[in-house]
CSV table of C-alpha atoms in Angstrom, one decimal:
chain,number,residue,atom,x,y,z
P,120,MET,CA,-0.4,-0.3,0.0
P,121,PRO,CA,1.3,3.1,-1.0
P,122,HIS,CA,0.7,4.3,2.6
P,123,ALA,CA,2.6,2.0,4.4
P,124,LYS,CA,5.3,2.1,2.6
P,125,VAL,CA,5.4,5.9,3.5
P,126,ALA,CA,5.5,5.3,6.7
P,127,THR,CA,8.0,2.5,6.1
P,128,ARG,CA,10.7,4.9,5.3
P,129,ARG,CA,9.8,8.1,7.3
P,130,ARG,CA,10.7,5.2,10.6
P,131,SER,CA,13.7,4.5,8.7
P,132,ALA,CA,14.8,7.7,7.9
P,133,THR,CA,15.4,8.2,11.7
P,134,PRO,CA,18.7,6.4,12.5
P,135,ILE,CA,18.9,4.2,15.9
P,136,ALA,CA,22.4,5.4,16.4
P,137,ALA,CA,24.8,8.1,15.3
P,138,ALA,CA,27.8,7.0,13.6
P,139,PRO,CA,30.8,8.2,15.5
P,140,SER,CA,32.0,11.0,13.3
P,141,SER,CA,34.9,13.3,13.4
P,142,ALA,CA,32.8,16.5,12.3
P,143,PRO,CA,32.1,18.6,14.9
P,144,ALA,CA,28.7,18.8,16.2
P,145,ALA,CA,26.2,21.4,15.5
P,146,LYS,CA,26.2,23.0,19.5
P,147,GLN,CA,29.4,22.2,21.5
P,148,VAL,CA,29.6,23.7,25.0
P,149,LYS,CA,32.5,25.5,25.4
P,150,LEU,CA,34.1,25.4,28.7
P,151,ALA,CA,35.6,29.5,30.3
P,152,LYS,CA,38.7,29.8,30.0
P,153,PRO,CA,40.3,30.5,33.6
P,154,VAL,CA,40.9,34.3,34.3
P,155,LYS,CA,44.4,34.7,36.3
P,156,LYS,CA,43.6,37.4,38.6
P,157,THR,CA,46.3,39.5,39.5
P,158,ALA,CA,47.3,41.8,42.7
P,159,LYS,CA,45.9,45.5,42.1
P,160,VAL,CA,48.9,47.4,43.5
P,161,ASP,CA,47.6,51.0,44.9
P,162,SER,CA,49.6,54.0,44.8
P,163,ALA,CA,49.7,54.5,48.5
P,164,PRO,CA,48.6,52.5,51.9
P,165,PRO,CA,45.1,53.7,52.8
P,166,ALA,CA,45.0,56.4,55.5
P,167,PRO,CA,43.9,54.8,59.1
P,168,ALA,CA,40.9,55.3,61.0
P,169,PRO,CA,41.3,58.3,62.9
P,170,ALA,CA,41.3,58.0,66.6
P,171,PRO,CA,38.5,58.7,68.8
P,172,THR,CA,39.6,62.2,70.4
P,173,ALA,CA,39.4,61.5,74.5
P,174,ALA,CA,37.1,63.9,76.3
P,175,ALA,CA,38.8,66.6,78.6
P,176,SER,CA,39.8,66.1,82.0
P,177,PRO,CA,38.5,68.7,84.7
P,178,TRP,CA,41.1,67.4,86.7
P,179,PRO,CA,44.6,69.1,86.8
P,180,PRO,CA,47.9,66.2,86.4
P,181,VAL,CA,48.6,64.6,89.0
P,182,SER,CA,51.8,67.0,90.0
P,183,HIS,CA,49.9,70.4,89.3
P,184,ARG,CA,47.2,68.9,92.3
P,185,GLU,CA,50.2,68.0,95.0
P,186,ARG,CA,51.5,72.1,94.5
P,187,GLN,CA,48.4,73.2,94.8
P,188,ARG,CA,47.2,70.9,97.8
P,189,GLU,CA,51.0,72.0,99.7
P,190,ALA,CA,50.2,76.1,98.7
P,191,LYS,CA,46.9,75.0,100.2
P,192,ARG,CA,48.4,73.2,103.4
P,193,ASN,CA,50.8,75.8,104.1
P,194,ALA,CA,48.1,78.3,103.6
P,195,VAL,CA,46.1,76.5,107.0
P,196,LEU,CA,49.8,76.7,108.7
P,197,GLN,CA,50.3,80.6,107.7
P,198,ALA,CA,46.7,81.2,109.1
P,199,ALA,CA,46.8,79.3,112.3
P,200,ALA,CA,50.7,80.3,113.3
P,201,GLN,CA,49.0,84.3,112.7
P,202,LEU,CA,46.2,83.6,114.9
P,203,PHE,CA,48.4,82.0,117.3
P,204,ASN,CA,50.8,84.8,117.9
P,205,GLU,CA,47.9,87.1,118.1
P,206,ARG,CA,45.0,85.5,119.9
P,207,GLY,CA,47.3,82.6,121.5
P,208,PHE,CA,46.6,78.6,121.3
P,209,HIS,CA,44.3,77.9,123.7
P,210,ALA,CA,42.0,80.7,122.3
P,211,THR,CA,42.0,79.7,118.5
P,212,SER,CA,39.7,77.3,117.5
P,213,LEU,CA,39.5,75.3,114.0
P,214,ASP,CA,36.4,77.8,113.3
P,215,ASP,CA,38.8,80.8,113.7
P,216,ILE,CA,41.1,79.0,111.2
P,217,ALA,CA,38.7,78.3,108.6
P,218,ALA,CA,36.9,81.5,108.9
P,219,ARG,CA,40.2,83.2,108.5
P,220,LEU,CA,40.6,81.4,104.8
P,221,ASN,CA,37.1,81.8,104.3
P,222,VAL,CA,36.5,78.1,104.0
P,223,THR,CA,34.4,75.7,105.9
P,224,LYS,CA,35.5,73.8,109.0
P,225,PRO,CA,35.3,70.1,107.6
P,226,THR,CA,37.8,71.4,104.9
P,227,LEU,CA,40.5,72.3,107.2
P,228,TYR,CA,40.4,68.1,107.5
P,229,TYR,CA,41.9,67.9,104.1
P,230,TYR,CA,45.2,69.3,105.3
P,231,VAL,CA,45.7,68.7,108.9
P,232,LYS,CA,44.2,66.3,111.6
P,233,ASN,CA,43.9,68.5,114.4
P,234,LYS,CA,44.8,71.7,116.1
P,235,ASP,CA,47.8,70.0,117.8
P,236,GLU,CA,48.5,68.9,114.5
P,237,ILE,CA,49.3,72.1,113.3
P,238,LEU,CA,50.9,73.7,116.6
P,239,LEU,CA,53.7,71.4,115.7
P,240,GLN,CA,54.1,71.8,112.0
P,241,CYS,CA,54.4,75.6,112.7
P,242,VAL,CA,57.1,75.3,115.7
P,243,SER,CA,58.8,73.0,113.0
P,244,LYS,CA,58.5,75.1,110.0
P,245,GLY,CA,60.0,78.3,112.0
P,246,LEU,CA,62.7,75.6,113.6
P,247,THR,CA,63.7,74.6,109.9
P,248,MET,CA,64.2,78.3,108.3
P,249,MET,CA,66.3,79.1,111.3
P,250,LEU,CA,68.6,75.9,111.0
P,251,GLU,CA,68.6,76.2,107.3
P,252,GLY,CA,69.4,79.8,107.4
P,253,ILE,CA,72.4,79.0,109.2
P,254,ASP,CA,73.8,76.5,107.0
P,255,ALA,CA,73.7,78.8,104.0
P,256,SER,CA,75.4,81.4,106.4
P,257,ARG,CA,77.9,78.6,106.8
P,258,ALA,CA,78.3,77.0,103.7
P,259,ALA,CA,78.8,80.6,102.6
P,260,GLY,CA,82.6,80.1,104.0
P,261,GLY,CA,84.6,83.4,105.3
P,262,LYS,CA,85.7,84.2,109.1
P,263,ALA,CA,84.0,83.2,112.1
P,264,ILE,CA,83.1,86.3,113.0
P,265,ASP,CA,81.8,87.3,109.5
P,266,GLN,CA,79.4,83.7,109.9
P,267,LEU,CA,78.2,84.8,113.1
P,268,MET,CA,76.8,87.7,112.4
P,269,THR,CA,75.3,86.5,109.3
P,270,CYS,CA,74.0,83.6,111.4
P,271,MET,CA,72.4,86.1,114.2
P,272,GLN,CA,70.6,88.5,111.3
P,273,VAL,CA,68.9,85.3,110.2
P,274,TYR,CA,67.7,84.3,113.7
P,275,ALA,CA,66.4,88.0,114.3
P,276,ARG,CA,65.1,88.2,110.7
P,277,ILE,CA,63.0,84.7,111.3
P,278,VAL,CA,61.3,85.5,114.6
P,279,THR,CA,59.5,88.8,113.5
P,280,MET,CA,57.8,86.0,110.7
P,281,ASP,CA,55.0,84.4,111.5
P,282,PHE,CA,56.4,80.3,111.8
P,283,GLY,CA,59.5,82.1,114.3
P,284,MET,CA,57.3,84.1,115.8
P,285,CYS,CA,54.8,81.4,116.9
P,286,LEU,CA,57.9,79.3,117.6
P,287,ILE,CA,59.0,82.3,120.2
P,288,ARG,CA,55.4,83.2,121.4
P,289,VAL,CA,53.6,79.7,121.6
P,290,GLY,CA,56.5,77.5,121.6
P,291,ASP,CA,55.9,73.5,122.0
P,292,GLU,CA,55.0,73.3,125.6
P,293,GLN,CA,51.2,72.9,124.8
P,294,LEU,CA,51.9,69.5,122.7
P,295,PRO,CA,52.7,66.0,124.0
P,296,PRO,CA,55.8,64.6,125.3
P,297,GLU,CA,56.3,62.5,121.7
P,298,SER,CA,55.7,65.0,119.1
P,299,ARG,CA,57.9,67.1,120.4
P,300,LYS,CA,61.2,64.9,119.9
P,301,GLU,CA,61.7,66.1,116.9
P,302,LEU,CA,61.6,69.7,117.7
P,303,ARG,CA,63.9,69.0,120.1
P,304,ARG,CA,66.6,68.1,118.0
P,305,LEU,CA,66.2,70.9,115.4
P,306,LYS,CA,66.6,73.0,118.9
P,307,SER,CA,69.9,71.4,120.0
P,308,ALA,CA,71.6,71.5,116.3
P,309,ILE,CA,70.9,75.5,116.2
P,310,ASP,CA,72.5,75.9,119.6
P,311,GLN,CA,75.5,73.3,118.1
P,312,GLU,CA,76.4,76.1,115.3
P,313,PHE,CA,76.1,79.0,117.8
P,314,ARG,CA,78.5,77.5,120.2
P,315,ARG,CA,80.9,76.0,117.3
P,316,LEU,CA,80.8,79.4,115.6
P,317,VAL,CA,81.3,81.1,119.3
P,318,ALA,CA,84.4,78.8,119.7
P,319,GLU,CA,85.7,79.2,116.1
P,320,GLY,CA,85.9,82.8,116.5
P,321,VAL,CA,87.9,83.0,119.8
P,322,ALA,CA,90.1,80.6,117.8
P,323,GLU,CA,90.8,82.8,115.0
P,324,GLY,CA,91.3,85.9,117.7
P,325,SER,CA,88.3,87.8,116.5
P,326,LEU,CA,85.8,87.2,120.1
P,327,GLN,CA,87.3,87.4,123.5
P,328,PRO,CA,88.1,84.2,125.1
P,329,CYS,CA,84.7,83.2,126.5
P,330,ASP,CA,82.4,79.7,127.1
P,331,PRO,CA,80.8,79.1,123.9
P,332,LYS,CA,77.8,77.3,125.5
P,333,MET,CA,76.8,80.6,127.9
P,334,THR,CA,77.5,82.9,125.0
P,335,ALA,CA,75.4,80.7,122.4
P,336,PHE,CA,72.9,80.5,125.3
P,337,VAL,CA,72.9,84.5,125.8
P,338,ILE,CA,73.1,85.0,121.3
P,339,ALA,CA,69.7,82.7,121.3
P,340,GLY,CA,68.1,84.1,124.0
P,341,ALA,CA,68.6,87.5,123.3
P,342,LEU,CA,67.6,87.1,119.6
P,343,SER,CA,64.2,84.9,120.5
P,344,TRP,CA,63.0,87.8,122.6
P,345,ILE,CA,62.7,89.8,119.9
P,346,GLY,CA,59.5,87.7,118.5
P,347,ARG,CA,57.9,88.2,122.1
P,348,TRP,CA,57.5,92.1,121.4
P,349,TYR,CA,57.9,92.6,118.0
P,350,GLN,CA,54.9,94.1,116.0
P,351,PRO,CA,54.8,94.0,112.4
P,352,ASP,CA,53.1,97.5,112.2
P,353,GLY,CA,55.6,99.0,114.5
P,354,GLU,CA,57.6,101.5,113.6
P,355,TYR,CA,60.8,99.4,113.2
P,356,THR,CA,61.8,97.3,110.4
P,357,PRO,CA,62.5,93.7,111.0
P,358,GLU,CA,66.2,94.6,109.5
P,359,GLN,CA,66.5,97.8,111.6
P,360,VAL,CA,65.3,95.3,114.5
P,361,ALA,CA,67.9,92.6,114.0
P,362,GLN,CA,70.7,95.8,113.3
P,363,GLN,CA,70.4,96.9,116.4
P,364,CYS,CA,69.3,94.4,118.8
P,365,ILE,CA,73.0,92.7,117.2
P,366,ALA,CA,74.6,95.6,118.0
P,367,THR,CA,73.8,96.2,121.3
P,368,LEU,CA,74.9,92.3,122.3
P,369,CYS,CA,78.6,93.2,120.8
P,370,ASP,CA,78.7,96.6,121.2
P,371,GLY,CA,77.1,96.5,124.7
P,372,VAL,CA,75.9,99.9,126.2
P,373,LEU,CA,78.5,100.7,129.0
P,374,ARG,CA,80.4,103.8,127.4
P,375,ARG,CA,84.2,102.2,127.2
P,376,PRO,CA,87.0,104.5,128.3
P,377,ALA,CA,88.6,104.9,125.2
P,378,GLN,CA,85.1,106.5,123.8
P,379,ALA,CA,84.7,108.6,127.1
P,380,PRO,CA,83.8,112.3,126.2
P,381,VAL,CA,86.2,115.3,126.1
P,382,SER,CA,85.6,118.6,127.3
P,383,ALA,CA,84.2,121.1,124.7
P,384,ALA,CA,87.2,123.6,126.3
P,385,ASP,CA,89.6,121.3,125.4
P,386,THR,CA,89.2,120.2,122.1
P,387,GLY,CA,85.7,121.3,121.3
P,388,ALA,CA,85.2,118.1,119.4
P,389,ALA,CA,82.4,115.7,120.0
P,390,PRO,CA,83.8,112.1,120.9
P,391,ALA,CA,84.4,110.1,118.4
P,392,SER,CA,82.5,106.6,118.1
P,393,ALA,CA,84.1,103.4,117.4
P,394,PRO,CA,84.3,102.6,114.0
P,395,ARG,CA,82.0,100.0,112.2
P,396,ARG,CA,82.5,97.7,108.9
P,397,LYS,CA,80.3,96.1,106.6
P,398,THR,CA,79.4,92.5,106.9
P,399,ALA,CA,79.4,90.4,103.5
P,400,VAL,CA,75.4,90.7,103.4
P,401,GLY,CA,75.9,94.9,103.8
P,402,LYS,CA,75.0,95.2,107.4
P,403,VAL,CA,76.6,97.5,109.5
P,404,LYS,CA,79.2,95.2,111.9
P,405,ALA,CA,80.1,96.0,115.3
P,406,PRO,CA,83.0,95.2,116.9
P,407,ALA,CA,83.6,92.3,118.2
P,408,ARG,CA,83.2,91.9,122.3
P,409,LEU,CA,80.9,88.7,122.0
P,410,GLY,CA,81.9,86.7,125.5
P,411,GLY,CA,83.9,89.6,127.6
P,412,ALA,CA,83.4,93.3,128.8
């Protein structure tokens, strides 16, 4: 049948299996070639991220705070010394000291423990100032008499100051015995320096023979008394007080035979006074007559 033939031909036209052939297939899947990656080189490294800005501290550096604390502590001690000198130790309260400084009483406890400690520190400061001044005079060198005169000027000047005056007017008798040990050591060191200077002055011939211990007591006792009667608003400056007291200690108050007045009928001239010479610090120096007439 013609129709059947046609169908057969159509079936035979479709191959069962493709014969191997070297010809390329109509469509081939192409594999992508591997891409070589090259490192990208930048011209400059990236800038680091900015660090966060620290908040400004309202507190000053530790060293500055320590200096402030020490300055405030010294202000407490100086105000206390002034009040002790004016009113006495027992008549001065911590409230008085706080009022002088325009602070509250609890504020004082940041710097001192109690009133006894304040007095201890005030007296200690006065003694330390004296000893440091004497040591500086000794370190400057020179003849013993010059060093002695300078030390006397230092001593007389300090007892007119707040801490030195507190040392003389109030003293350490109000303090318990255990608190006075260091003060006794400082007092002894000052006394020993005066004794050594007197002994050296005698040895070099600038002072008359005398007992260094007794002479040192006389010098320190006389100069210390300045702190009792000196008034800062008085007619004499501390320098004038020191100069006059030292001249009196060295010259005395008795007129010497060599300085006896001569009758005006004989010469018509006023009696000559003993010559004075300048010390190394420019103060008037009296003739050396310490320790004897």
